[in-house]
PDB file of C-alpha atoms and ligand atoms in Angstrom:
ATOM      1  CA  UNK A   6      93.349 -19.021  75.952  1.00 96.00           C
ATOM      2  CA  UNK A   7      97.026 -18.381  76.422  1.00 98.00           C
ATOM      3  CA  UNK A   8      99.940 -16.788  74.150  1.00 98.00           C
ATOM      4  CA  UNK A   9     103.281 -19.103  74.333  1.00 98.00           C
ATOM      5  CA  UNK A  10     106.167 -16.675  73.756  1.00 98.00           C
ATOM      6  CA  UNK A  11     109.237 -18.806  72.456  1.00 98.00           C
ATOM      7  CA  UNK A  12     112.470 -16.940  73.234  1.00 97.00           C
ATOM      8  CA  UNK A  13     112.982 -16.305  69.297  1.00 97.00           C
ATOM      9  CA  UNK A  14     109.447 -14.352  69.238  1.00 98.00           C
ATOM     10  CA  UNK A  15     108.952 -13.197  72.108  1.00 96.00           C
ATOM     11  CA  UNK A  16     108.040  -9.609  71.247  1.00 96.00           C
ATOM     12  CA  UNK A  17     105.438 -10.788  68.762  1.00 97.00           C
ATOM     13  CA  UNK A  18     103.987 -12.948  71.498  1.00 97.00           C
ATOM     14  CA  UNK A  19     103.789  -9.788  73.375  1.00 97.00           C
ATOM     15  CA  UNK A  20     102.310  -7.891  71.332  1.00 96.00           C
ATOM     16  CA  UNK A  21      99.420 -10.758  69.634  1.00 97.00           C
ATOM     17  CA  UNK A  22      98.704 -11.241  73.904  1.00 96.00           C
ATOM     18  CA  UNK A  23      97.812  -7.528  73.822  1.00 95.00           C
ATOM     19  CA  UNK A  24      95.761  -7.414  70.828  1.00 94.00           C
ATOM     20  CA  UNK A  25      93.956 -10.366  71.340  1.00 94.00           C
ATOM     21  CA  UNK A  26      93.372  -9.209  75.241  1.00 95.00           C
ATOM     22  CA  UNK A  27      94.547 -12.559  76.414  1.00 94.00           C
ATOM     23  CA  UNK A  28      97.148 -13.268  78.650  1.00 97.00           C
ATOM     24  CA  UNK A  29     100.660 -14.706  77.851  1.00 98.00           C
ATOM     25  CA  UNK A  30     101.857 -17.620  79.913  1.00 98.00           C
ATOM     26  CA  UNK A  31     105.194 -17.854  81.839  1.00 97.00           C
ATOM     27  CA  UNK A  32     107.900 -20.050  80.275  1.00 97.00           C
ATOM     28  CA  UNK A  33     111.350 -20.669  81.480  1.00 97.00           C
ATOM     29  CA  UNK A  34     113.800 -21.284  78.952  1.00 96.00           C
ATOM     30  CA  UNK A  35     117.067 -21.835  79.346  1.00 96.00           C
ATOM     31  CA  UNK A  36     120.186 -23.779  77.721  1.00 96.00           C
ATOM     32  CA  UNK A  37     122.025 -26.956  80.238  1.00 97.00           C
ATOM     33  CA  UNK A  38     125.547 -26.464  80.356  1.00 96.00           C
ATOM     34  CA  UNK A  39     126.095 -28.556  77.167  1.00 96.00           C
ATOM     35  CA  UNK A  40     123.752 -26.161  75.177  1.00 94.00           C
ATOM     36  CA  UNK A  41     120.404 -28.080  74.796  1.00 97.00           C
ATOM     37  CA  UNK A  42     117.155 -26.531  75.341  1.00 97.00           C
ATOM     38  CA  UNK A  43     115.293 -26.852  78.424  1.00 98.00           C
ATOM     39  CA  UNK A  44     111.989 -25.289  78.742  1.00 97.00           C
ATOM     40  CA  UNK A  45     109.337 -25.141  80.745  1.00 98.00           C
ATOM     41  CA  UNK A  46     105.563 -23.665  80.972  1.00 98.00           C
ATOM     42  CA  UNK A  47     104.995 -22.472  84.399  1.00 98.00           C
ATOM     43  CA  UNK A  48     101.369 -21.191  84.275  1.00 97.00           C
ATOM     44  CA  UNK A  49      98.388 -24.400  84.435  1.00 97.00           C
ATOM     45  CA  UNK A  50      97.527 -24.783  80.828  1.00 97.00           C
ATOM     46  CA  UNK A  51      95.533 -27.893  81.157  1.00 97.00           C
ATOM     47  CA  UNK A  52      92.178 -27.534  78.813  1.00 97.00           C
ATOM     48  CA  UNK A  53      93.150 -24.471  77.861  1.00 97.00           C
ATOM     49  CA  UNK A  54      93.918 -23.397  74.068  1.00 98.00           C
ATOM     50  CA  UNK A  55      97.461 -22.101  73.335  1.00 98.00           C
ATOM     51  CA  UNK A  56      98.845 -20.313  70.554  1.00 98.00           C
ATOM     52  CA  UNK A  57     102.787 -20.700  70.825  1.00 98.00           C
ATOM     53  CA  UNK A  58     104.590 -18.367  68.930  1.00 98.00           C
ATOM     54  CA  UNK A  59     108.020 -19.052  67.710  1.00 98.00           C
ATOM     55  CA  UNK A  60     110.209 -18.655  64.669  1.00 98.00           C
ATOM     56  CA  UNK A  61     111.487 -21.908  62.944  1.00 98.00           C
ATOM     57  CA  UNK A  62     115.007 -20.493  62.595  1.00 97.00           C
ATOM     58  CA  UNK A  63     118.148 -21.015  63.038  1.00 97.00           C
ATOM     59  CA  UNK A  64     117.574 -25.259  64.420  1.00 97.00           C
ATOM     60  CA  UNK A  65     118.397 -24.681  67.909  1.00 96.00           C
ATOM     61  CA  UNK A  66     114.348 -22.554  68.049  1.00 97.00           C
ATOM     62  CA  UNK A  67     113.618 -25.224  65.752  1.00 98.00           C
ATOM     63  CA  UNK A  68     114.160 -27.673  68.437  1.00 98.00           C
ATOM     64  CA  UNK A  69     112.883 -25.143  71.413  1.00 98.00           C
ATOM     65  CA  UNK A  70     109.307 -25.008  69.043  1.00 98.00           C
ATOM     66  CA  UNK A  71     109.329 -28.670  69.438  1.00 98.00           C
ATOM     67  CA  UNK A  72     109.622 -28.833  73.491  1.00 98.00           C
ATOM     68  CA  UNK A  73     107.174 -26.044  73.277  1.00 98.00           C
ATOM     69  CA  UNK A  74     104.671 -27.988  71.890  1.00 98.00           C
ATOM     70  CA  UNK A  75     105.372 -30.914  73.785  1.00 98.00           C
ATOM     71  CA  UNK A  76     105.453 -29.218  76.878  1.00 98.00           C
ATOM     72  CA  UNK A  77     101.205 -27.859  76.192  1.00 98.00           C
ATOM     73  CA  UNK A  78     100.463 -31.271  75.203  1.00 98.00           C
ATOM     74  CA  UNK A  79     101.841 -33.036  77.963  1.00 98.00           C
ATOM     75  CA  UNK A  80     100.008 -30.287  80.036  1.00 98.00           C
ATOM     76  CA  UNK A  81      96.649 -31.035  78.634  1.00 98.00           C
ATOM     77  CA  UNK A  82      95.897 -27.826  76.476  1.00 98.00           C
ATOM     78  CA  UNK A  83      93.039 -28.465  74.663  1.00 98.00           C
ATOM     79  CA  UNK A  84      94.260 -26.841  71.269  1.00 98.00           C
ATOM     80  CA  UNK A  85      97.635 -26.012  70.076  1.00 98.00           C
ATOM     81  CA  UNK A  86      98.247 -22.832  67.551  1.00 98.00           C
ATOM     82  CA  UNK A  87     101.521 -22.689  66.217  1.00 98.00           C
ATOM     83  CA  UNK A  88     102.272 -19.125  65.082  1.00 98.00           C
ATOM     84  CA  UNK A  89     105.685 -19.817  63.129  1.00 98.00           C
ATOM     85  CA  UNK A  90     106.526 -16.421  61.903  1.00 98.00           C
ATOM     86  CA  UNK A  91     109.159 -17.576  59.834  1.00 98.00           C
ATOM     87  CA  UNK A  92     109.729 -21.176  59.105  1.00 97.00           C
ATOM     88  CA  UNK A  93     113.098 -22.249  58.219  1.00 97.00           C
ATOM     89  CA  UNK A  94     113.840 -25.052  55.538  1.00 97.00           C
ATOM     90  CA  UNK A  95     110.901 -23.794  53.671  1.00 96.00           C
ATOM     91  CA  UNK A  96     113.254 -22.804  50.135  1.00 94.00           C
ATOM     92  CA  UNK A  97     114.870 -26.841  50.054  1.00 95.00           C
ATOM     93  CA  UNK A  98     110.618 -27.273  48.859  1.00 95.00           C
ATOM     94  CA  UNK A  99     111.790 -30.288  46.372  1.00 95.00           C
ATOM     95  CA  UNK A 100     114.353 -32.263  45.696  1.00 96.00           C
ATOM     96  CA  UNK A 101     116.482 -30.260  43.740  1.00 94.00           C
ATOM     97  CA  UNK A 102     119.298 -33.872  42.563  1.00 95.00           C
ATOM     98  CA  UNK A 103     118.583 -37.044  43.569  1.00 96.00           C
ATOM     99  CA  UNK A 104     119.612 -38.283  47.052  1.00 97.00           C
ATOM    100  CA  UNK A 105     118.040 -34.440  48.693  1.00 97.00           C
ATOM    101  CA  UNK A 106     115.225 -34.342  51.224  1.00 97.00           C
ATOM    102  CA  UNK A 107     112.604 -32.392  50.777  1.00 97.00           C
ATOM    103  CA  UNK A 108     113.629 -30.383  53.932  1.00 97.00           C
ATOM    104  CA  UNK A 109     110.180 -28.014  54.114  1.00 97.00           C
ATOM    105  CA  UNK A 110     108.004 -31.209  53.766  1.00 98.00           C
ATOM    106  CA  UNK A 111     110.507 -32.994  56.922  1.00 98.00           C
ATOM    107  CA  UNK A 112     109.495 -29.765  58.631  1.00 98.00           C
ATOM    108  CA  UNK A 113     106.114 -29.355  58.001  1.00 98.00           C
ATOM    109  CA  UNK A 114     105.625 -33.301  59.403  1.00 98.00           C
ATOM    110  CA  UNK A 115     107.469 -32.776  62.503  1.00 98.00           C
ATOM    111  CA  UNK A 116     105.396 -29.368  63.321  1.00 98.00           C
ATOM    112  CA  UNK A 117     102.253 -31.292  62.569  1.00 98.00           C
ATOM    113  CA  UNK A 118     102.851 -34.263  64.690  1.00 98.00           C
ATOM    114  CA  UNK A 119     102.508 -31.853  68.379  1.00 98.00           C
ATOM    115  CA  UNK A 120      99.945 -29.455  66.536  1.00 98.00           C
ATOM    116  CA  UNK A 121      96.038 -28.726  65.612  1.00 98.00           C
ATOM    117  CA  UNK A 122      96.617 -25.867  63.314  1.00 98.00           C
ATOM    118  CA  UNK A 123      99.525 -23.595  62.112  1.00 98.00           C
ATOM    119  CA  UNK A 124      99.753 -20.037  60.957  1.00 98.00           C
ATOM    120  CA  UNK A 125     103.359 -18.880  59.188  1.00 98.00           C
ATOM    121  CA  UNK A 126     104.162 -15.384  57.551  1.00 97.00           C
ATOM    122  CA  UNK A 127     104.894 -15.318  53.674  1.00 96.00           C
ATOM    123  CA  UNK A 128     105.936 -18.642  53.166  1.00 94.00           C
ATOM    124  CA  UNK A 129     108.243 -18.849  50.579  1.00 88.00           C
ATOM    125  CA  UNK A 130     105.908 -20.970  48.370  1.00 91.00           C
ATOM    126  CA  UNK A 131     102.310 -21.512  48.939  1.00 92.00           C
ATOM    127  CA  UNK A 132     102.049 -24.646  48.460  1.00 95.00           C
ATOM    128  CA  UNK A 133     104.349 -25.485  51.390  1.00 96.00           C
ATOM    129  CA  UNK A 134     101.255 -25.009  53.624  1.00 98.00           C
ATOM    130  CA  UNK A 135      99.967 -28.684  52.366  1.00 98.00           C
ATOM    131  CA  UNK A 136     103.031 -30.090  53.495  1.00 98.00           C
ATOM    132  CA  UNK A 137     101.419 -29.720  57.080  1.00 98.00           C
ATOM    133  CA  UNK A 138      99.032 -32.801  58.169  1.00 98.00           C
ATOM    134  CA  UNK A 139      96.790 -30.191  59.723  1.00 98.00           C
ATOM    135  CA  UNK A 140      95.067 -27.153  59.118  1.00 98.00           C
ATOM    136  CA  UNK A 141      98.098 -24.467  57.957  1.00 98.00           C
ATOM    137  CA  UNK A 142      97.528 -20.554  56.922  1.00 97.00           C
ATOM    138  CA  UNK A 143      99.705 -18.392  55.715  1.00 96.00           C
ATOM    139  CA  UNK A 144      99.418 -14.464  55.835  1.00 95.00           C
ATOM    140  CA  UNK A 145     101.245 -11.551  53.837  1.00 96.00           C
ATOM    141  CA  UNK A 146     103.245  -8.575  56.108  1.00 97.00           C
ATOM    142  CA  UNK A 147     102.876  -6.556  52.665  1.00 96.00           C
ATOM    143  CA  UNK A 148     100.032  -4.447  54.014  1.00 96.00           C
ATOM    144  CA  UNK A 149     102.721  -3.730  56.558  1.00 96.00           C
ATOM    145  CA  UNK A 150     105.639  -3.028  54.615  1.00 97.00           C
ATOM    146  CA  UNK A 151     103.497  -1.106  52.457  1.00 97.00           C
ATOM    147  CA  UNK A 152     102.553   1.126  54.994  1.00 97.00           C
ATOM    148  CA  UNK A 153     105.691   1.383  56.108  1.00 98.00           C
ATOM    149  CA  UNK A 154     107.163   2.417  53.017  1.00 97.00           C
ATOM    150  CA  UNK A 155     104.156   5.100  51.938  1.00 97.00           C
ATOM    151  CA  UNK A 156     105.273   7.271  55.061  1.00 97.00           C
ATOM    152  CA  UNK A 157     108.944   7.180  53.464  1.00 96.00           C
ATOM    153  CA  UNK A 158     107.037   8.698  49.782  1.00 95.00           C
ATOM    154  CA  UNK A 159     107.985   5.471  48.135  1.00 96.00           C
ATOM    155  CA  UNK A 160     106.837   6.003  44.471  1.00 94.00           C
ATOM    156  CA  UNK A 161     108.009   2.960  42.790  1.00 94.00           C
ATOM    157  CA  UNK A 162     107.728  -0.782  43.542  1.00 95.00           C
ATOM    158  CA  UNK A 163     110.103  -3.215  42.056  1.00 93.00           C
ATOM    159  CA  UNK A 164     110.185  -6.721  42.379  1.00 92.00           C
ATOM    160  CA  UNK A 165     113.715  -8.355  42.329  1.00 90.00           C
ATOM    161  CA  UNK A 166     112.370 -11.632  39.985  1.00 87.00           C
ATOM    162  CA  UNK A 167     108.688 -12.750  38.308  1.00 86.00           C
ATOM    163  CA  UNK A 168     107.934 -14.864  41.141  1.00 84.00           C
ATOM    164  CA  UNK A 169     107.713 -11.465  43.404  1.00 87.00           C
ATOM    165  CA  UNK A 170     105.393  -9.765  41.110  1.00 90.00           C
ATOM    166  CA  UNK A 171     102.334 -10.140  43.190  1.00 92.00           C
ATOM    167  CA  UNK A 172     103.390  -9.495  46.152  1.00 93.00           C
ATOM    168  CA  UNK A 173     105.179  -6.051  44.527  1.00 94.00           C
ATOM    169  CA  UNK A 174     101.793  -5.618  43.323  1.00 95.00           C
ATOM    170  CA  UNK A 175     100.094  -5.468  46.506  1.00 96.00           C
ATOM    171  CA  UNK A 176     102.320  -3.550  47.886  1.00 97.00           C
ATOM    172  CA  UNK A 177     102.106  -0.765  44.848  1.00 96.00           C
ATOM    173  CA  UNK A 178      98.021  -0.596  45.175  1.00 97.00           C
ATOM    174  CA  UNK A 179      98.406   0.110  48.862  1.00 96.00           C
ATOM    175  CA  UNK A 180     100.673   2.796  48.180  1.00 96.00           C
ATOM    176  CA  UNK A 181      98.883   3.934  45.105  1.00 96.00           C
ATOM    177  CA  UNK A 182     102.395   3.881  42.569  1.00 95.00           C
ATOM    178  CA  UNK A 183     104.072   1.977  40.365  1.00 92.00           C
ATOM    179  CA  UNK A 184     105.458  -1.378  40.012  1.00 93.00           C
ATOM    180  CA  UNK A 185     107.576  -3.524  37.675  1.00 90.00           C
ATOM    181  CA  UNK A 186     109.990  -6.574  38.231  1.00 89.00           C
ATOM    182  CA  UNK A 187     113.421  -7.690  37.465  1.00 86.00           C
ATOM    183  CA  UNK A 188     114.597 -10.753  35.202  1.00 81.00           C
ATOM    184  CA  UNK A 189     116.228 -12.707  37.951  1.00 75.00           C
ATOM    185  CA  UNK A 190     118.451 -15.867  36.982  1.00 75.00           C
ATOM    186  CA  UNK A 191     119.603 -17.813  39.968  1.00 74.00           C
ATOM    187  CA  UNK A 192     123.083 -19.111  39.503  1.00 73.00           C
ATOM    188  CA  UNK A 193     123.782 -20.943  42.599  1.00 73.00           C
ATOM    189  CA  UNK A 194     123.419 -20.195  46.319  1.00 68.00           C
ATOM    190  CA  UNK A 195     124.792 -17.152  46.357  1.00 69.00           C
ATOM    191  CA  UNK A 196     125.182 -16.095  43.060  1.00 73.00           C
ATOM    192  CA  UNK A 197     122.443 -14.606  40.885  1.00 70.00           C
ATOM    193  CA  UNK A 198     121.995 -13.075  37.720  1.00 74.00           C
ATOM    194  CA  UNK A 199     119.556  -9.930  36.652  1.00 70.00           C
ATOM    195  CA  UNK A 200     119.139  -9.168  33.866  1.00 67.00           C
ATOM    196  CA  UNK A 201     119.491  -5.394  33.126  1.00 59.00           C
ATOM    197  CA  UNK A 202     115.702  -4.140  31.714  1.00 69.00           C
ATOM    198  CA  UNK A 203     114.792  -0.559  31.005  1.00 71.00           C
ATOM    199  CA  UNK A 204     112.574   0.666  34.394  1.00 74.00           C
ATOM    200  CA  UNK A 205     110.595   4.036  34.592  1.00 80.00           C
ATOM    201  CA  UNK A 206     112.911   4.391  37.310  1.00 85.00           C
ATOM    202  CA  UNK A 207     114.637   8.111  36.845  1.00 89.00           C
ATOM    203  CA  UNK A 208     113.771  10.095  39.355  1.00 94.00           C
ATOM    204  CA  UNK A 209     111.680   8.131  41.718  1.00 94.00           C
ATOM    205  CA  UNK A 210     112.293   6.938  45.457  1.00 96.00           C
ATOM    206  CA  UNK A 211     112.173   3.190  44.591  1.00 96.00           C
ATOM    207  CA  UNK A 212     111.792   0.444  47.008  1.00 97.00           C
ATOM    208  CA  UNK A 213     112.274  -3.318  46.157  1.00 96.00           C
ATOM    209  CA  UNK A 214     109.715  -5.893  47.897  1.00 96.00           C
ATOM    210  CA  UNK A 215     110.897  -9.623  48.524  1.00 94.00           C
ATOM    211  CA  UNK A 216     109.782 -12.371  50.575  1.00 94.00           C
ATOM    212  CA  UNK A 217     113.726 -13.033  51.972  1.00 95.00           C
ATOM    213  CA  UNK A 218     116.596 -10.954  52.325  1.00 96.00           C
ATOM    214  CA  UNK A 219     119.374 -14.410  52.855  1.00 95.00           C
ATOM    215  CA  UNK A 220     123.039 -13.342  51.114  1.00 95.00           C
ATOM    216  CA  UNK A 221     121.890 -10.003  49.695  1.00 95.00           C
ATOM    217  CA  UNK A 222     122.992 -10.745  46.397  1.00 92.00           C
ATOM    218  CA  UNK A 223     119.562 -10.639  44.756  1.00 90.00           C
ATOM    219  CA  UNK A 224     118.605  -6.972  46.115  1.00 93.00           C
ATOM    220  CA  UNK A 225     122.568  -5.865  45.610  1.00 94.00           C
ATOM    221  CA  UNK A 226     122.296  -6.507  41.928  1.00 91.00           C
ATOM    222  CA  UNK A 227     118.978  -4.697  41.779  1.00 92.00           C
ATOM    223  CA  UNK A 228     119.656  -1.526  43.574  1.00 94.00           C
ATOM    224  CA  UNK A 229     122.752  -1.381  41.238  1.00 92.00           C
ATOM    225  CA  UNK A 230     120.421  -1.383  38.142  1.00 90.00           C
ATOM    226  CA  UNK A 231     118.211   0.825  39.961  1.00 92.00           C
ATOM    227  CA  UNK A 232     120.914   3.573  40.680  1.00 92.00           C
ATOM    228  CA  UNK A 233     122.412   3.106  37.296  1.00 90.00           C
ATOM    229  CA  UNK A 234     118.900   3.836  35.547  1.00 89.00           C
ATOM    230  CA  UNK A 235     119.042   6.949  37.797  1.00 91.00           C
ATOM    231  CA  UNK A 236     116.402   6.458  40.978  1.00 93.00           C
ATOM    232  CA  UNK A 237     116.607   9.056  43.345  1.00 95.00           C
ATOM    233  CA  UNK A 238     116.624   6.848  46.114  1.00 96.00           C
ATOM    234  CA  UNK A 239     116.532   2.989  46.458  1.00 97.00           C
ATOM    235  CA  UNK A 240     114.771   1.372  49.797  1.00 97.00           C
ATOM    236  CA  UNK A 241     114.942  -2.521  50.121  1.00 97.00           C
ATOM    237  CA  UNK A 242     112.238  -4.160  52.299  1.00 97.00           C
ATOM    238  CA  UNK A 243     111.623  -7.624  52.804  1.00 97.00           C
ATOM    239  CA  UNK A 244     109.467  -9.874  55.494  1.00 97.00           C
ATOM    240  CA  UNK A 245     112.384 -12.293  56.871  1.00 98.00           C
ATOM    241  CA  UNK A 246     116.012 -10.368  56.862  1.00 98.00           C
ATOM    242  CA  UNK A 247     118.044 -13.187  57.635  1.00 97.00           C
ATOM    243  CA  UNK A 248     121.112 -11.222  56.647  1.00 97.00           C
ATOM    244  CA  UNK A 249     123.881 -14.106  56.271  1.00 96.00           C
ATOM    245  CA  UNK A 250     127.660 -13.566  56.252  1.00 96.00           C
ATOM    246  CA  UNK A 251     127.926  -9.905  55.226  1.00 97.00           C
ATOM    247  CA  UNK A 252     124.653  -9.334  53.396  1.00 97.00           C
ATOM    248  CA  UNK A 253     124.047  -5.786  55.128  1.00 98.00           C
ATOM    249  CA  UNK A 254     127.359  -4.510  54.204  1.00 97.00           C
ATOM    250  CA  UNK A 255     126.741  -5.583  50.286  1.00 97.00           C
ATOM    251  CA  UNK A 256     123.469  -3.968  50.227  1.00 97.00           C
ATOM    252  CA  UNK A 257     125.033  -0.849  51.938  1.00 97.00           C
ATOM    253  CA  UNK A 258     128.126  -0.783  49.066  1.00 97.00           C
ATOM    254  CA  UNK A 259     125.088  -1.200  46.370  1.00 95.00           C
ATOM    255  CA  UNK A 260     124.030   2.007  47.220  1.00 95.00           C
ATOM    256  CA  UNK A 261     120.854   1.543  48.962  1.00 96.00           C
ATOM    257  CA  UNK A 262     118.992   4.355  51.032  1.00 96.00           C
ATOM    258  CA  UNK A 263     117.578   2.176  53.826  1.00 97.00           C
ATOM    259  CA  UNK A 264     117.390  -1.305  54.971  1.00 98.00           C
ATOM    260  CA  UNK A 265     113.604  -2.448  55.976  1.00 98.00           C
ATOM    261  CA  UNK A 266     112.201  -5.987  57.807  1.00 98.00           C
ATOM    262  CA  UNK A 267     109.750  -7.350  59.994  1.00 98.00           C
ATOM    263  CA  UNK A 268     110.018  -8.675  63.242  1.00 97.00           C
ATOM    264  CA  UNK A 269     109.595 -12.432  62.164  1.00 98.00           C
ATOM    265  CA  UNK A 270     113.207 -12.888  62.897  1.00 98.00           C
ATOM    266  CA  UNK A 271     114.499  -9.913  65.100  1.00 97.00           C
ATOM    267  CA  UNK A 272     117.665  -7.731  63.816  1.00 97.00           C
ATOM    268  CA  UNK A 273     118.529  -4.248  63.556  1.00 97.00           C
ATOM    269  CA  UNK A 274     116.278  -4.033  60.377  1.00 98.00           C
ATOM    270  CA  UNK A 275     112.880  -5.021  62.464  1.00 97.00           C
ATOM    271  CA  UNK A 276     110.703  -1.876  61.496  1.00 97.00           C
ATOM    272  CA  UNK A 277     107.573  -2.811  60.768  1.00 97.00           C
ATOM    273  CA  UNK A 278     105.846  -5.830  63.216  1.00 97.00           C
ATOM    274  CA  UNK A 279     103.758  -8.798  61.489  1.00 96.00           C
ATOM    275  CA  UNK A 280     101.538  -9.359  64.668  1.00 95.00           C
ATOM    276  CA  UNK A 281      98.737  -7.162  63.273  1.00 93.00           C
ATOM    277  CA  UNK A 282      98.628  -9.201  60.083  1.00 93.00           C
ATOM    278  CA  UNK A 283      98.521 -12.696  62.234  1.00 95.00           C
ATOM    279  CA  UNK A 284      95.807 -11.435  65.175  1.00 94.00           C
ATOM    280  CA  UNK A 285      93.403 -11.108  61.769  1.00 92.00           C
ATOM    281  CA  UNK A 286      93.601 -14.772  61.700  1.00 93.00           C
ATOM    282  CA  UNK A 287      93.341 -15.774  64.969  1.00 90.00           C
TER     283      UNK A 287
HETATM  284  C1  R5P B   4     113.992 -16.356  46.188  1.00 77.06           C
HETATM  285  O1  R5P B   4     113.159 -16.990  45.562  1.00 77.06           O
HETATM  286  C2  R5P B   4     113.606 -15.449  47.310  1.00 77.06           C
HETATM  287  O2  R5P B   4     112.378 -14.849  47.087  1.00 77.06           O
HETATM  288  C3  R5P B   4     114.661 -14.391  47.559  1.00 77.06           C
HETATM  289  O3  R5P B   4     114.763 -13.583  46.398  1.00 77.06           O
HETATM  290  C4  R5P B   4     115.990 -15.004  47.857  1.00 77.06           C
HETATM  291  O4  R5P B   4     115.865 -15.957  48.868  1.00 77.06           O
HETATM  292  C5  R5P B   4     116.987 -13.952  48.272  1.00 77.06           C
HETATM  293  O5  R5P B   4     118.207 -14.562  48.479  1.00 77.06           O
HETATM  294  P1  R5P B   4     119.561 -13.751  48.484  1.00 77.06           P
HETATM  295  O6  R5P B   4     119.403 -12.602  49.431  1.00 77.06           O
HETATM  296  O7  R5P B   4     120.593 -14.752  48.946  1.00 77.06           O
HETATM  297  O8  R5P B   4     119.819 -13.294  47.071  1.00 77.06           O
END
């Protein structure tokens, strides 16, 4: 068996070769003058089983996952893994209007076409994972974050909206605390409402648990009710910081005490890696 590293995971394909004791193949990658994606698998894969690992974000590693795949077919592996650890498209899950795709299903198709099974990180929804025409897994990095975020004393778990209640949850019997949630109202891309609700918040290092960290407006607006309801400190952790335009400084002016992710897609925020929580399932 061999570990694929694409060039947007690389580190987590380091790190799953060393946990699983297997070794991790040599790639080239590279871009051709005009900025499309050659790649290339150097070590003999042929009946071998491969697990590549890349992130399905932003569409140029979209399109580098896709050579990857095609590259261990065409070289006669005899099973291909994908390990997506995040997988773009995944929030367009329906056709919001008329005339939309349904951009997660689109995605879920193409990965399936060049794959035997797939394993992805918190997917946004669940029920994404059916979109894929073969066997797909997801697993939660809030065992991670959780332990993560006991070593900093957290004492309180929020969840920014309903929908993140479980996963806050988890998180809060890991840590052995509390946990609530926020009334979240999305207005539009990158506007959303909360709705201010009376937390047991005074006091307590607080740190709010989402599956995506995109514009920052969702956390913003919560660490703002936080601080106003008098927490002592707020933390913000989420699985995939994608950090668009200038979600890091918004969070900062909110007033928050630290900014956590996981390695799924790498910034100055990756703290806590997910590769423990995918070698489980491989
Ligand atoms: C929404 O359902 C997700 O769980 C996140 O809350 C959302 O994607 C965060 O987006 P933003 O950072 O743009 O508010």
């Amino acid at each position: 068996m061999y570990i694929i590293g694409g060039t947007a995971s690389k580190a987590v394909a380091e790190e799953l070769a060393k946990e699983l004791h297997c070794p991790l193949a040599e790639t080239i990658a590279k871009r051709f003058p005009d900025d499309e994606c050659y790649i290339r698998i150097v070590d003999d894969i042929s009946q071998e089983q491969v697990i590549i690992v890349q992130t399905a974000y932003p569409d140029h590693n979209i399109v580098e996952l896709f050579l990857l795949q095609n590259a261990a077919k065409e070289a006669g592996a005899s099973k291909i893994t994908v390990v997506m650890p995040y997988m773009g498209y995944a929030r367009q899950d329906k056709k919001f209007q008329k005339g939309e795709p349904i951009s997660a299903q689109t995605l879920a198709r193409l990965i399936s076409a060049q794959a035997d099974a797939v394993i992805t990180v918190d997917p946004h929804k669940e029920y994404i994972l059916d979109f894929f025409t073969v066997s797909a897994v997801g697993c939660s990095a809030v065992p991670e974050l959780a332990k993560y975020l006991k070593k900093q004393s957290v004492d309180f778990i929020l969840a920014p909206d309903k929908g993140a209640l479980e996963r806050a949850k988890n998180a809060a019997d890991i840590i052995g605390c509390e946990y609530d949630y926020m009334e979240k109202k999305r207005i539009d891309g990158t506007t959303v409402e909360i709705k201010p609700k009376k937390l047991d918040a005074k006091g307590k290092i607080v740190a709010i648990i989402d599956d995506i960290i995109s514009t920052g407006g969702t956390m913003a607006k919560s660490i703002e009710h936080l601080n106003n309801q008098g927490a002592n400190s707020v933390f913000v952790a989420c699985t995939h910081g994608l950090f668009a335009g200038d979600a890091i400084k918004k969070l900062h002016t909110a007033g928050c005490t630290e900014i956590i992710a996981t390695n799924t897609i790498i910034s100055d925020f990756s703290k806590v890696s997910i590769a423990p929580c995918i070698a489980r399932l491989l």
